[in-house]
GROMACS .gro file of C-alpha atoms in nm:
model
  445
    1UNK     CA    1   1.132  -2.310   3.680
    2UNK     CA    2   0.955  -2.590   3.829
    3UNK     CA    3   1.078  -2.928   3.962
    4UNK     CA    4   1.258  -3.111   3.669
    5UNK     CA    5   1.168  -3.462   3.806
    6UNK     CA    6   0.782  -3.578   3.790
    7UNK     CA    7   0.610  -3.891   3.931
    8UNK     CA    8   0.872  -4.123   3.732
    9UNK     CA    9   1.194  -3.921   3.591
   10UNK     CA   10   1.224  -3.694   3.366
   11UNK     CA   11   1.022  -3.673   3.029
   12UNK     CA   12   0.938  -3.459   2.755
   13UNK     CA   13   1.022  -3.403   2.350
   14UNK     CA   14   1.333  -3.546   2.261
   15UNK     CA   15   1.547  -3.337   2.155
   16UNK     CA   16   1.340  -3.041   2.241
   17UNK     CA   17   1.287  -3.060   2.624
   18UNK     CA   18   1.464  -3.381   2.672
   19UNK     CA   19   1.833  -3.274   2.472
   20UNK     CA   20   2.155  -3.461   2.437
   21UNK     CA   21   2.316  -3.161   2.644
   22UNK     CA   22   2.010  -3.229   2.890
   23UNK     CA   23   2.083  -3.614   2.966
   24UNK     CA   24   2.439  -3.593   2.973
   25UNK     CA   25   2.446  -3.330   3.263
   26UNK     CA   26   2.190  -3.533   3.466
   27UNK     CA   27   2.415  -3.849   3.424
   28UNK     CA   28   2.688  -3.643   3.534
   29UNK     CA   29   2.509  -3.515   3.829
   30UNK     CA   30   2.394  -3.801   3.924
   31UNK     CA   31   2.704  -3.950   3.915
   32UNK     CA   32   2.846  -3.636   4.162
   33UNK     CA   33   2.578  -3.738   4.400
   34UNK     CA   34   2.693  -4.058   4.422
   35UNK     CA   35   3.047  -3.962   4.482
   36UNK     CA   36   2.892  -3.715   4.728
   37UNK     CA   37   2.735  -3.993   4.990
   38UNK     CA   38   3.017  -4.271   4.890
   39UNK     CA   39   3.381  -4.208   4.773
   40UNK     CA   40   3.516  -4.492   4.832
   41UNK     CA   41   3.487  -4.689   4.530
   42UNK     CA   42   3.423  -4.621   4.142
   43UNK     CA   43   3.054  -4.627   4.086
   44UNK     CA   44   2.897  -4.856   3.823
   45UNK     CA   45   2.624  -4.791   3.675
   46UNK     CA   46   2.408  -4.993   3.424
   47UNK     CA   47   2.176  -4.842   3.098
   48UNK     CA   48   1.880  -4.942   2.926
   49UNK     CA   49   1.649  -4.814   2.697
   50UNK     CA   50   1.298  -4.907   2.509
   51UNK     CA   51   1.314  -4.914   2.104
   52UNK     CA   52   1.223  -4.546   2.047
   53UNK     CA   53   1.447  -4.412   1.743
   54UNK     CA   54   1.562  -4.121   2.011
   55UNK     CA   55   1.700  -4.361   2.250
   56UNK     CA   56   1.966  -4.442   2.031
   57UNK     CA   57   2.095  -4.041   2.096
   58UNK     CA   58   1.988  -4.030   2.430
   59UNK     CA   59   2.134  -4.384   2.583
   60UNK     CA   60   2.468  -4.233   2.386
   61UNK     CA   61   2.404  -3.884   2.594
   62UNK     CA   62   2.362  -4.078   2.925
   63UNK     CA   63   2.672  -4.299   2.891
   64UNK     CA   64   2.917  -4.018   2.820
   65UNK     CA   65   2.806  -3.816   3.110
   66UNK     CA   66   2.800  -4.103   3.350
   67UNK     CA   67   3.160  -4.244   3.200
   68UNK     CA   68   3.279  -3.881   3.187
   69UNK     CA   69   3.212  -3.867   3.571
   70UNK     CA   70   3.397  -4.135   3.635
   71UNK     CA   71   3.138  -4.383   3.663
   72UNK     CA   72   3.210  -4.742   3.469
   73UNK     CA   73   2.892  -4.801   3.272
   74UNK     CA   74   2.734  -5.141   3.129
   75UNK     CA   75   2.484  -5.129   2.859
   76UNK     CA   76   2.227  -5.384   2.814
   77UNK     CA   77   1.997  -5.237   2.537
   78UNK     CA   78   1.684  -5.260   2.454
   79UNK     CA   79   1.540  -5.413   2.787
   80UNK     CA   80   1.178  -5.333   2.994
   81UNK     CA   81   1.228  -5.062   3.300
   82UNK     CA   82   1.164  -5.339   3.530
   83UNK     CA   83   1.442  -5.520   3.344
   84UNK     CA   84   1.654  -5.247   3.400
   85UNK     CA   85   1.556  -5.231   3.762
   86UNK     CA   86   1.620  -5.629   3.798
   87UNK     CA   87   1.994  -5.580   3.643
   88UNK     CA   88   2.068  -5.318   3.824
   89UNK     CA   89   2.043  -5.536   4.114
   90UNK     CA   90   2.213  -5.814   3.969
   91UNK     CA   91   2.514  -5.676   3.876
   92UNK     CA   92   2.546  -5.445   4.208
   93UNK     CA   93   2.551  -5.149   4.013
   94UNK     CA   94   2.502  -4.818   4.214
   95UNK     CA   95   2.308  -4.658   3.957
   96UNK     CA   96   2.058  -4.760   3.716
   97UNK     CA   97   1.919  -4.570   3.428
   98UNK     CA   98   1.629  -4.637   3.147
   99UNK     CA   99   1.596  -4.430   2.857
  100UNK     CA  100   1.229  -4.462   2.836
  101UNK     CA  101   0.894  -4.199   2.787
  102UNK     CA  102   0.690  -4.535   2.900
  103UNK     CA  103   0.338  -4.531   2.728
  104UNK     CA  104   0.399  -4.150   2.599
  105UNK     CA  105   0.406  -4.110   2.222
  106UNK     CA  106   0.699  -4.185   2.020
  107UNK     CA  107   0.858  -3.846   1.970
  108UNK     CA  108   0.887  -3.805   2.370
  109UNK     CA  109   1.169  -3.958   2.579
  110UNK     CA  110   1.282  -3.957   2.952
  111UNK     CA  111   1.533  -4.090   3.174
  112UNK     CA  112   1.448  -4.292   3.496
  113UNK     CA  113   1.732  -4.363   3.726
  114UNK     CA  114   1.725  -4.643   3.966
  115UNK     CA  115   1.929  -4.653   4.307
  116UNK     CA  116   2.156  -4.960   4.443
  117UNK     CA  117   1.909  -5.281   4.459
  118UNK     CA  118   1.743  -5.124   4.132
  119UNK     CA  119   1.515  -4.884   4.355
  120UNK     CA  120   1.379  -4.594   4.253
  121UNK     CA  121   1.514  -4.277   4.402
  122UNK     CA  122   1.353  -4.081   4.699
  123UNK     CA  123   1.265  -3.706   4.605
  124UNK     CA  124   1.576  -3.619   4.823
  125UNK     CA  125   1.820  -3.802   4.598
  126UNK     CA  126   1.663  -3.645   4.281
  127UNK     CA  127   1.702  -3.324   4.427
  128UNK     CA  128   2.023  -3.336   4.479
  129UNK     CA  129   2.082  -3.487   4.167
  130UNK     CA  130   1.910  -3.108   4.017
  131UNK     CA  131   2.073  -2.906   4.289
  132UNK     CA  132   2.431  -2.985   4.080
  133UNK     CA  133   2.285  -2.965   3.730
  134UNK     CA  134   2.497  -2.693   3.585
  135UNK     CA  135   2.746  -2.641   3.844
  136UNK     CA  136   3.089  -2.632   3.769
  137UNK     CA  137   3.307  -2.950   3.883
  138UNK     CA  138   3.704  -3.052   3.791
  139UNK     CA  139   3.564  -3.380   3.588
  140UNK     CA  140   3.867  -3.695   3.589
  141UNK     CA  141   4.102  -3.719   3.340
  142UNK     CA  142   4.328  -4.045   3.238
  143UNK     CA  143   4.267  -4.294   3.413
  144UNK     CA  144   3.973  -4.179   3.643
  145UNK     CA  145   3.753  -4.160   3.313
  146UNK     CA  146   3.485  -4.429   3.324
  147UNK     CA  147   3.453  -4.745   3.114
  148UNK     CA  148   3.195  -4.886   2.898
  149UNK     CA  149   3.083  -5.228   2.858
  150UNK     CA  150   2.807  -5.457   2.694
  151UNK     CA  151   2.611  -5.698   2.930
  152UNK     CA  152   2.518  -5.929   2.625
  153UNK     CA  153   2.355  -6.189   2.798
  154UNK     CA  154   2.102  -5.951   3.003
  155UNK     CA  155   1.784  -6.041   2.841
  156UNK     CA  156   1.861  -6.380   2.942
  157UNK     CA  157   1.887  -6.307   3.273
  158UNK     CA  158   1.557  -6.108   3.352
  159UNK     CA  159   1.383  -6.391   3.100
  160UNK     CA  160   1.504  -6.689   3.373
  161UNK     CA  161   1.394  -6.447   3.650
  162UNK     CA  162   1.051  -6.388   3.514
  163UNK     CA  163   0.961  -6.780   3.469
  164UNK     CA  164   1.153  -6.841   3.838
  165UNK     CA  165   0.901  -6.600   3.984
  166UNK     CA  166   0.586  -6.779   3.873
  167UNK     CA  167   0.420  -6.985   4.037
  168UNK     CA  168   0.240  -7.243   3.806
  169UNK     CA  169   0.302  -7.374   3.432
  170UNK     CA  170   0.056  -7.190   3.208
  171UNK     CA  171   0.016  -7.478   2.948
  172UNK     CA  172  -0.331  -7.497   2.767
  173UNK     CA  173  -0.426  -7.121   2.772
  174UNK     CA  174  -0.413  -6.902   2.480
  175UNK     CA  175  -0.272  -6.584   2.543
  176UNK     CA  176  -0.308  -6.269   2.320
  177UNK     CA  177   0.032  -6.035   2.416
  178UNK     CA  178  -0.010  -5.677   2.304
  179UNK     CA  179   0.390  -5.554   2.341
  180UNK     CA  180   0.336  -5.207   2.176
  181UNK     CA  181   0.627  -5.250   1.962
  182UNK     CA  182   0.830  -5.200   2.256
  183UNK     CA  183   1.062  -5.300   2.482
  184UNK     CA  184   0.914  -5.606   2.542
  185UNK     CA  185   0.814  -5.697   2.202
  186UNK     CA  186   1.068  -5.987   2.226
  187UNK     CA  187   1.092  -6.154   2.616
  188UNK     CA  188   0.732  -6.148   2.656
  189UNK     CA  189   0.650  -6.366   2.460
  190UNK     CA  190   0.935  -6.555   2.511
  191UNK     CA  191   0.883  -6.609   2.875
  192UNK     CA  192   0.474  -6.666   2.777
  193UNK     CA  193   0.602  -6.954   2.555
  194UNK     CA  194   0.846  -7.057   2.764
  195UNK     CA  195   0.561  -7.117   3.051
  196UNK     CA  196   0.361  -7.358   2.817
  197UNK     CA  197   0.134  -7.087   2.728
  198UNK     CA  198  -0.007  -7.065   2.317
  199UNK     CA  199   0.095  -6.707   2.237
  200UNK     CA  200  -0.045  -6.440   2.001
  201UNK     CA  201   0.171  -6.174   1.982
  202UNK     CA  202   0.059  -5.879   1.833
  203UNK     CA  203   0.219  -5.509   1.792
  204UNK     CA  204   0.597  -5.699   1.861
  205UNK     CA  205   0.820  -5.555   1.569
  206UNK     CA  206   0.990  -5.194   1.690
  207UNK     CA  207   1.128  -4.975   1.400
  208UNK     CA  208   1.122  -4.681   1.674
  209UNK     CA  209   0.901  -4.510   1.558
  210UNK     CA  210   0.604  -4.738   1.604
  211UNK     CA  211   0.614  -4.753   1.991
  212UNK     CA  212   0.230  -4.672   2.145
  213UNK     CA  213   0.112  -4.592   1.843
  214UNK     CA  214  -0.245  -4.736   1.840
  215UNK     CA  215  -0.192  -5.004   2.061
  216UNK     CA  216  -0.060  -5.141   2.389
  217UNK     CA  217  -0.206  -5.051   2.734
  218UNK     CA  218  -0.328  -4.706   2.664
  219UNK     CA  219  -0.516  -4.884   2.354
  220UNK     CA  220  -0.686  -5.203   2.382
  221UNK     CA  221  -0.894  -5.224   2.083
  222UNK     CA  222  -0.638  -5.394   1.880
  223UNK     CA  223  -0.601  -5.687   2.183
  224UNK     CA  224  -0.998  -5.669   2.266
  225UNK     CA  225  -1.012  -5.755   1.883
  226UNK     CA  226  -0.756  -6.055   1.854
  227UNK     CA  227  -0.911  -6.191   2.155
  228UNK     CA  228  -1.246  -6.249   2.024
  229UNK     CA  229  -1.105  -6.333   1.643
  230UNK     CA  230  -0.872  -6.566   1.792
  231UNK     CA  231  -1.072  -6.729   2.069
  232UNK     CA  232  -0.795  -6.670   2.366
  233UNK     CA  233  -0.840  -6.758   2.689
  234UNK     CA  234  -0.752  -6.383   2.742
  235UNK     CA  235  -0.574  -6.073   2.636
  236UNK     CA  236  -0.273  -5.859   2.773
  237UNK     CA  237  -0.123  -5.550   2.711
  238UNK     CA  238   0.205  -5.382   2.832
  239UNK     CA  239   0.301  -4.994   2.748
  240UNK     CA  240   0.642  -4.947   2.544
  241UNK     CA  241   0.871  -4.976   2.855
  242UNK     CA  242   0.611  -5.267   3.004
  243UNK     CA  243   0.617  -5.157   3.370
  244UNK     CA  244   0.236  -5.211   3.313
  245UNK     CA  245  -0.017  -5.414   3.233
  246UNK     CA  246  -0.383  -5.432   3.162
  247UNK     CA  247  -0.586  -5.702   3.043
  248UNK     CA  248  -0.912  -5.789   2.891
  249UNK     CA  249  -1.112  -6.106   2.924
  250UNK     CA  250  -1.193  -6.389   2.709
  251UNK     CA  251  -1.502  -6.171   2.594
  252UNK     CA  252  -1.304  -5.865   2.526
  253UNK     CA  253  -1.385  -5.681   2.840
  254UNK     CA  254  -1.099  -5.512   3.000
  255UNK     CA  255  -0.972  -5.597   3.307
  256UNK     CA  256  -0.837  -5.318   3.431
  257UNK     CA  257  -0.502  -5.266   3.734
  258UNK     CA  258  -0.785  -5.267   4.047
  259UNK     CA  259  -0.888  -5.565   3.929
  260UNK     CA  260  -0.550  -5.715   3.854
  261UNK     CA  261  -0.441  -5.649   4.225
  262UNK     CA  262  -0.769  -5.803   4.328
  263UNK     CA  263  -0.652  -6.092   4.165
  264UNK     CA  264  -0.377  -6.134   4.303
  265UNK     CA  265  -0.430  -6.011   4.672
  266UNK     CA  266  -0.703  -6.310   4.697
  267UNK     CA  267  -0.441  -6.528   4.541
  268UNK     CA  268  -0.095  -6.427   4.777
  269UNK     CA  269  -0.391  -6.427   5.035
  270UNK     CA  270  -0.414  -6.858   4.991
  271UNK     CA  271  -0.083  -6.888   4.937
  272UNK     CA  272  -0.019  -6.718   5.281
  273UNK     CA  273   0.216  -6.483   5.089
  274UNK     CA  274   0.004  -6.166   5.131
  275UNK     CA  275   0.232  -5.957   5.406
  276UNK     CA  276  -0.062  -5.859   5.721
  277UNK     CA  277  -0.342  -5.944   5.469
  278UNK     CA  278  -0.244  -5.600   5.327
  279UNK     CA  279  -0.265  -5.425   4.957
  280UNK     CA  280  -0.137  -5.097   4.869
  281UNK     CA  281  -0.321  -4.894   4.599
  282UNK     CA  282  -0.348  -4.521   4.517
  283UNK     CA  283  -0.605  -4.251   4.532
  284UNK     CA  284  -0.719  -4.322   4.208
  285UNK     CA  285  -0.815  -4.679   4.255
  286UNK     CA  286  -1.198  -4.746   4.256
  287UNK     CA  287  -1.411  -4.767   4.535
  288UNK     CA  288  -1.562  -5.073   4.380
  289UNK     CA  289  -1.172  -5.241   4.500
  290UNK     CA  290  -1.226  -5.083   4.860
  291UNK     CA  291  -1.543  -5.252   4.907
  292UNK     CA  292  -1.446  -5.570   4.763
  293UNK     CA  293  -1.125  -5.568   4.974
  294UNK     CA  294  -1.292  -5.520   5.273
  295UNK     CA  295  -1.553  -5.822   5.230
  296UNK     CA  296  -1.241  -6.058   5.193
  297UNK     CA  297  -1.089  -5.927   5.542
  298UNK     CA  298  -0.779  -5.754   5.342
  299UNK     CA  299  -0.694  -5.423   5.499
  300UNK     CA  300  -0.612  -5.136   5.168
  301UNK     CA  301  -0.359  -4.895   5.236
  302UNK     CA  302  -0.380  -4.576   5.021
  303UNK     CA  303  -0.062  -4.384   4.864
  304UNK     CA  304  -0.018  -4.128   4.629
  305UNK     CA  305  -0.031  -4.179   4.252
  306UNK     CA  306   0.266  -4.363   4.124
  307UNK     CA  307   0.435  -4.671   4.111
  308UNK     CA  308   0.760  -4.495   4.303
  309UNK     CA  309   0.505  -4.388   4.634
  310UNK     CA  310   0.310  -4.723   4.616
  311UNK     CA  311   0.676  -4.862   4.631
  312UNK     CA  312   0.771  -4.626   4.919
  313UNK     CA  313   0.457  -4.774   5.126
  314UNK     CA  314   0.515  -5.157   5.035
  315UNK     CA  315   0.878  -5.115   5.191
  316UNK     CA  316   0.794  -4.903   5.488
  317UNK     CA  317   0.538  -5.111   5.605
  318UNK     CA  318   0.729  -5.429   5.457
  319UNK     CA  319   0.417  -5.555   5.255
  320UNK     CA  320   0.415  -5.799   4.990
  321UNK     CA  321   0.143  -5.602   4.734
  322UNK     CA  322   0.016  -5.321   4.579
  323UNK     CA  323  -0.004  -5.106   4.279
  324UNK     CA  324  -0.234  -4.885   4.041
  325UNK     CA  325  -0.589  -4.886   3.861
  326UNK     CA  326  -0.327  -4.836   3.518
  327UNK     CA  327  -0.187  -5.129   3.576
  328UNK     CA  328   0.149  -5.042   3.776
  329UNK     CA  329   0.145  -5.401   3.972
  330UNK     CA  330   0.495  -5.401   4.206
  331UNK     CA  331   0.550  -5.767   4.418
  332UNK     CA  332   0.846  -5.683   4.635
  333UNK     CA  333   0.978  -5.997   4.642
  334UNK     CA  334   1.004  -6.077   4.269
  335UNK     CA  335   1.053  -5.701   4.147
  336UNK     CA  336   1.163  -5.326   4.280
  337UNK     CA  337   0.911  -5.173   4.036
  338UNK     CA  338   0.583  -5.267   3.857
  339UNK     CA  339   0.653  -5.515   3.596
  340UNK     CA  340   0.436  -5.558   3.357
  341UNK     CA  341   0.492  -5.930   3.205
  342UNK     CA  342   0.540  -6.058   3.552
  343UNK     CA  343   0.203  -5.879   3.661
  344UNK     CA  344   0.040  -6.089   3.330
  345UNK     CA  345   0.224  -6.391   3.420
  346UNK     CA  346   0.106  -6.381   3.771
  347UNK     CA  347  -0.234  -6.347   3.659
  348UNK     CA  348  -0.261  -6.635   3.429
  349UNK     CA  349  -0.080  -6.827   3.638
  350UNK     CA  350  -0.390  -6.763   3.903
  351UNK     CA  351  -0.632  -6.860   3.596
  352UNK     CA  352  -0.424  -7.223   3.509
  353UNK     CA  353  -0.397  -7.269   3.895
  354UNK     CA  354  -0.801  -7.210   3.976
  355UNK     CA  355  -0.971  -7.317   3.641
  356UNK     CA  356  -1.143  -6.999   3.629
  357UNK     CA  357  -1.166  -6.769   3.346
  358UNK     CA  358  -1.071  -6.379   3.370
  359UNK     CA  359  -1.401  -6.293   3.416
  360UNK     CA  360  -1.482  -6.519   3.749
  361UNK     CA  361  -1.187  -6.385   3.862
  362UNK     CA  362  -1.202  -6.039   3.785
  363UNK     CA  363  -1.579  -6.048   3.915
  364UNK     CA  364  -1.482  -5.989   4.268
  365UNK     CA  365  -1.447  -5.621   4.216
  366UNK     CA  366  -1.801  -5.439   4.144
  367UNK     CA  367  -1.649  -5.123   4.009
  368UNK     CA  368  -1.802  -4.813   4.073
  369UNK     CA  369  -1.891  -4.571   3.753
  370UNK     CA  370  -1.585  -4.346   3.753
  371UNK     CA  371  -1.499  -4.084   3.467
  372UNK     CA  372  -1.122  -3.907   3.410
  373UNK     CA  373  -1.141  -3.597   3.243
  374UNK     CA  374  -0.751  -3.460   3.099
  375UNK     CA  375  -0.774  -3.090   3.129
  376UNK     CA  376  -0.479  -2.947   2.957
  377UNK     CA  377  -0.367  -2.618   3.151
  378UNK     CA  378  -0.074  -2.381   3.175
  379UNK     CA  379  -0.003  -2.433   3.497
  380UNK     CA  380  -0.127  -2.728   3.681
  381UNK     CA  381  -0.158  -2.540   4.004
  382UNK     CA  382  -0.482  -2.443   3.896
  383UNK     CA  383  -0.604  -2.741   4.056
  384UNK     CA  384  -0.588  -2.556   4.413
  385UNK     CA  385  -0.745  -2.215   4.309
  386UNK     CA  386  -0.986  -2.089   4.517
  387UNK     CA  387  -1.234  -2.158   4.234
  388UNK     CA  388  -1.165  -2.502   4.147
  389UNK     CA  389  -1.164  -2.606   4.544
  390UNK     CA  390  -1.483  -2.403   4.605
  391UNK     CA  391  -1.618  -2.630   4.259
  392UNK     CA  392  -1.520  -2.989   4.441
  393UNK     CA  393  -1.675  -2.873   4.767
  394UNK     CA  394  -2.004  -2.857   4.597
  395UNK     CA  395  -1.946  -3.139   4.420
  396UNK     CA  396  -1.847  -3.353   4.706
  397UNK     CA  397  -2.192  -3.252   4.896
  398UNK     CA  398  -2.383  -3.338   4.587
  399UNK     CA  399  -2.238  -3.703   4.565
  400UNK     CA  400  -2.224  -3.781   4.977
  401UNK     CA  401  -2.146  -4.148   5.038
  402UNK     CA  402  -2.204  -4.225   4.672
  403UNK     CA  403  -1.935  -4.122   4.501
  404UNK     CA  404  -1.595  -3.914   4.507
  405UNK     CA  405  -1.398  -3.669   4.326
  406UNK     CA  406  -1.010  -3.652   4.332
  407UNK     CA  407  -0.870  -3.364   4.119
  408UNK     CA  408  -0.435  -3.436   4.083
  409UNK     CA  409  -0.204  -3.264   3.809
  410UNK     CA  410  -0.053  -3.465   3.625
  411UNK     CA  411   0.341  -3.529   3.757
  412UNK     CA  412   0.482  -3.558   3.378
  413UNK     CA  413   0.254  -3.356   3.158
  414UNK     CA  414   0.098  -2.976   3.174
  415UNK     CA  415  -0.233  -3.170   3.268
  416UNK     CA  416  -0.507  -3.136   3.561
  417UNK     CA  417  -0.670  -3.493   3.569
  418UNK     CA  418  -1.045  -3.489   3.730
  419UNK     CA  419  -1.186  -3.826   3.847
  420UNK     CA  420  -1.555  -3.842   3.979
  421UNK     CA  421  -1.674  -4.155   4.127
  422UNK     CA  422  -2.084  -4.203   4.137
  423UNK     CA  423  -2.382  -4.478   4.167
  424UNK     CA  424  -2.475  -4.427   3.777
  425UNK     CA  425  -2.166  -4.259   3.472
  426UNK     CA  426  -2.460  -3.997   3.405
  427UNK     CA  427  -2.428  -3.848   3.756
  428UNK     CA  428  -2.033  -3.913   3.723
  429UNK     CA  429  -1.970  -3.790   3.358
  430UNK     CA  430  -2.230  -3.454   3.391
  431UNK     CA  431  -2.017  -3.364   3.773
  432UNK     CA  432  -1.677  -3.473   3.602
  433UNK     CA  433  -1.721  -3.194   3.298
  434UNK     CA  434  -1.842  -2.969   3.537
  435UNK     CA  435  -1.529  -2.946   3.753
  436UNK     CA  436  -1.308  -2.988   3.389
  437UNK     CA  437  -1.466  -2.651   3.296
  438UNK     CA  438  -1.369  -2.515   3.642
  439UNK     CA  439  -1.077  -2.616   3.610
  440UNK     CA  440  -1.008  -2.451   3.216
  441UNK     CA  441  -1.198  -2.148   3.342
  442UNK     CA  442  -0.973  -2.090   3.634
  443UNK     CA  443  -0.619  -2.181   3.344
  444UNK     CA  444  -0.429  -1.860   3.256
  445UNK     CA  445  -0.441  -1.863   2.899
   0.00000   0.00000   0.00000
C-alpha cells in the first residue's frame, strides 16, 4: 500500500476511497499524535470544509473522531483552506482540519490538517499520524470525551484579515470573481466590495454539487468571457477551496501563477518588503519567470511542487514570497498557506497602486512555450523506468539550452505529468507526446 498522504492531504472518492470509517480514524490518529508530543493539556482543534454535498458526512466523520479522542473541536463551516489555516491560528487551536478535494471534481473529497499556527504538517507528523491508523488505543470515556462548538462569527474574522492585509483601496476597477461555487463563493466578493472594487461575481451559488464544474481556476473560459462582455478591468478565478488563484487580463488573456508572483515580487521589491530580494517557486514554473527574475536582480529559489514545500523553503530561509505557476501564491506574513483571494487582492491592489493594466504588469515575464501532458498510469513509478529516463535523456540533448523537460507523478492522482519547455510549442508539444507515449508504453496495464 502506498503512502496515504500526497502533496496536500488525503483525497480521493468520497465515500469510496475517502469513507466515513476512513476520516474518523485519521482524526483520531491525529489526535493520538498530538497527545503523543504534548500531554499536558486537552487539544483543540478547529474544522472546516468547502460546499461539496460530501462534506456534510465527512466534516461529521472528522469531528467524532477528533471529539472521541478527546480533542475539543470548533466548527466554522463552510470557510476557504486558507481560512481554515488563518483560524486555526487565531483561536490557538493545535490542530486544524479542512474537508476539502480543492479544484478536484465534485464527487472527490479529502482532508487537510493544519498544525499549531495553522501550518501545514511536515511528512514526519503525517507519518505518524498513518503509523497509528488502525491500532488499537483505550479511547476516554466521561468526562475526557471532547466537546463541540460553533465559531459563528469566523467568516468575519478571516473577511477583516483579508482587507487588513492589503495594501491599497481598490476603488474604480471592475473586477470579474470566478468563486467556482465554492468555498469562497460568499467572502470574496465580500472583501472585493468591501475594498471599493465593482464586482462581478460569477459561479457564487454552491448546491454541492456544482463545485469545479466548468468553471473556476482549472476553467477560465467562463471568466475570459465575462471579462470581455462586461468590460472589467480584469478577471479572477479561485478553485473550490480558493487556496489559488489565476487571472486573466482585461483582454481575456490569462495571467497565469508565474506571472502573479512576478507581480508581486517587483511590487514587495519597492515596498522593501521582499525578504533578501528573494522568490520561491517550484520546478514547474517557467523559464520565461527565471529570466525575468534575474534581469530585476531578484535571486529564485526552486522547491518541489506544492504549496506545503514552497512553504517549507519560505520559512527555512525566512523569506517573504513564493508560490506556483497554478496559482498557489503563500505571503508569510499575511497567510500560512496560498490564499487565493488575498493573492487577487494583492494583485489589484498593485494595478490601483501603479495605474497599469494586467497586461503591463504581467508583461515582465516572456514565457517560454511549455506543454503538460497528464498520462494516466497504474503506477506512477513508471516515471523512473529505465525506459522513460533513457526517453528524457534524449530529449534533454535534443532541446540543450532551449528548453527543459521535468517528468513528476502526480502526489494526489494515479497520474505521470510531462512538461517540456522549448523556443517554439511545435518543438515542445511533438517532444512532450513523445515522452507521454514513453511513459504509457512503459505503464503495466
Amino acid at each position: 500500500m502506498g503512502r496515504l498522504f500526497g502533496t496536500d492531504g488525503v483525497r480521493g472518492l468520497a465515500n469510496a476511497d475517502l469513507s466515513p470509517e476512513l476520516a474518523m480514524s485519521i482524526a483520531l490518529a491525529a489526535v493520538r499524535t498530538l497527545v503523543a508530543a504534548d500531554s499536558s493539556h486537552t487539544p483543540l482543534a478547529l474544522v472546516g470544509r468547502d460546499p461539496r454535498a460530501s462534506g456534510e458526512m465527512l466534516e461529521a466523520a472528522v469531528v467524532a473522531g477528533l471529539a472521541s479522542a478527546g480533542a475539543n473541536v470548533v466548527r466554522v463551516g463552510m470557510l476557504p483552506t486558507p481560512g481554515v489555516a488563518f483560524l486555526t491560528a487565531e483561536v490557538r487551536a493545535d490542530l486544524g482540519v479542512m474537508v476539502s478535494a480543492s479544484h478536484n471534481p465534485m464527487p472527490d473529497n479529502g482532508i487537510k490538517l493544519f498544525a499549531a499556527g495553522g501550518h501545514k504538517l511536515p511528512d514526519d507528523l503525517e507519518d505518524s499520524i498513518e503509523g497509528y491508523l488502525g491500532q488499537p488505543w483505550a479511547r476516554p470515556t466521561g468526562s475526557g470525551v471532547g466537546r463541540v462548538h460553533d465559531l459563528l462569527d469566523g467568516t468575519e474574522h478571516y473577511l477583516r484579515h483579508l482587507v487588513s492585509a492589503t495594501p491599497h483601496r481598490l476603488d474604480g476597477l471592475k473586477v470579474v470573481l470566478d468563486c467556482a461555487n465554492g468555498a469562497a463563493s460568499d467572502i470574496g466578493p465580500a472583501a472585493f466590495e468591501e475594498l471599493g472594487a465593482s464586482v462581478i461575481a460569477i459561479h457564487a451559488a454552491p448546491d454541492g454539487l456544482n463545485i469545479n464544474d466548468g468553471c473556476g481556476a482549472t476553467h477560465l473560459d467562463e471568466v475570459k468571457r465575462a471579462v470581455v462582455e462586461h468590460g472589467a478591468d480584469l478577471g479572477l478565478a479561485v478553485d473550490g477551496d480558493a487556496d489559488r488563484c489565476l487571472a486573466v487580463d482585461a483582454s481575456g488573456a490569462e495571467v497565469d501563477g508565474d506571472q502573479l508572483m512576478a507581480i508581486l515580487a517587483l511590487a514587495m521589491r519597492e515596498a522593501g518588503t521582499l525578504t533578501d530580494n528573494t522568490l520561491v517557486a517550484t520546478v514547474m514554473s517557467n523559464l520565461g519567470l527565471r529570466i525575468a527574475m534575474r534581469e530585476a536582480g531578484i535571486t529564485l529559489v526552486e522547491a518541489k511542487v506544492g504549496d506545503r514545500y514552497v512553504l517549507e523553503e519560505l520559512r527555512a530561509r525566512g523569506l517573504a514570497l513564493g508560490g506556483e505557476q497554478s496559482g498557489h501564491v503563500v505571503m508569510p506574513a499575511y497567510a500560512t498557506t496560498g490564499d487565493g483571494i488575498l493573492t487577487g487582492l494583492a494583485v489589484a491592489a498593485r494595478m490601483a497602486a501603479t495605474g497599469k493594466t494586467l497586461a503591463q504588469l504581467a508583461g515582465v515575464v516572456t514565457k517560454l512555450p511549455q506543454v503538460l501532458i497528464n498520462v494516466k498510469v497504474g503506477d506512477r513509478g513508471v516515471a523512473t523506468s529505465p525506459a522513460v529516463l533513457a526517453a528524457v535523456t534524449v530529449a534533454e540533448a535534443q532541446l540543450g539550452d532551449t528548453g527543459r523537460v521535468l517528468l513528476r507523478p502526480s502526489g494526489t492522482e494515479p497520474l505521470v505529468r510531462v512538461m517540456v519547455e522549448a523556443a517554439t510549442a511545435d518543438a515542445a508539444q511533438k517532444i512532450a507526446e513523445g515522452l507521454a507515449a514513453e511513459v504509457r508504453a512503459a505503464s503495466p496495464a
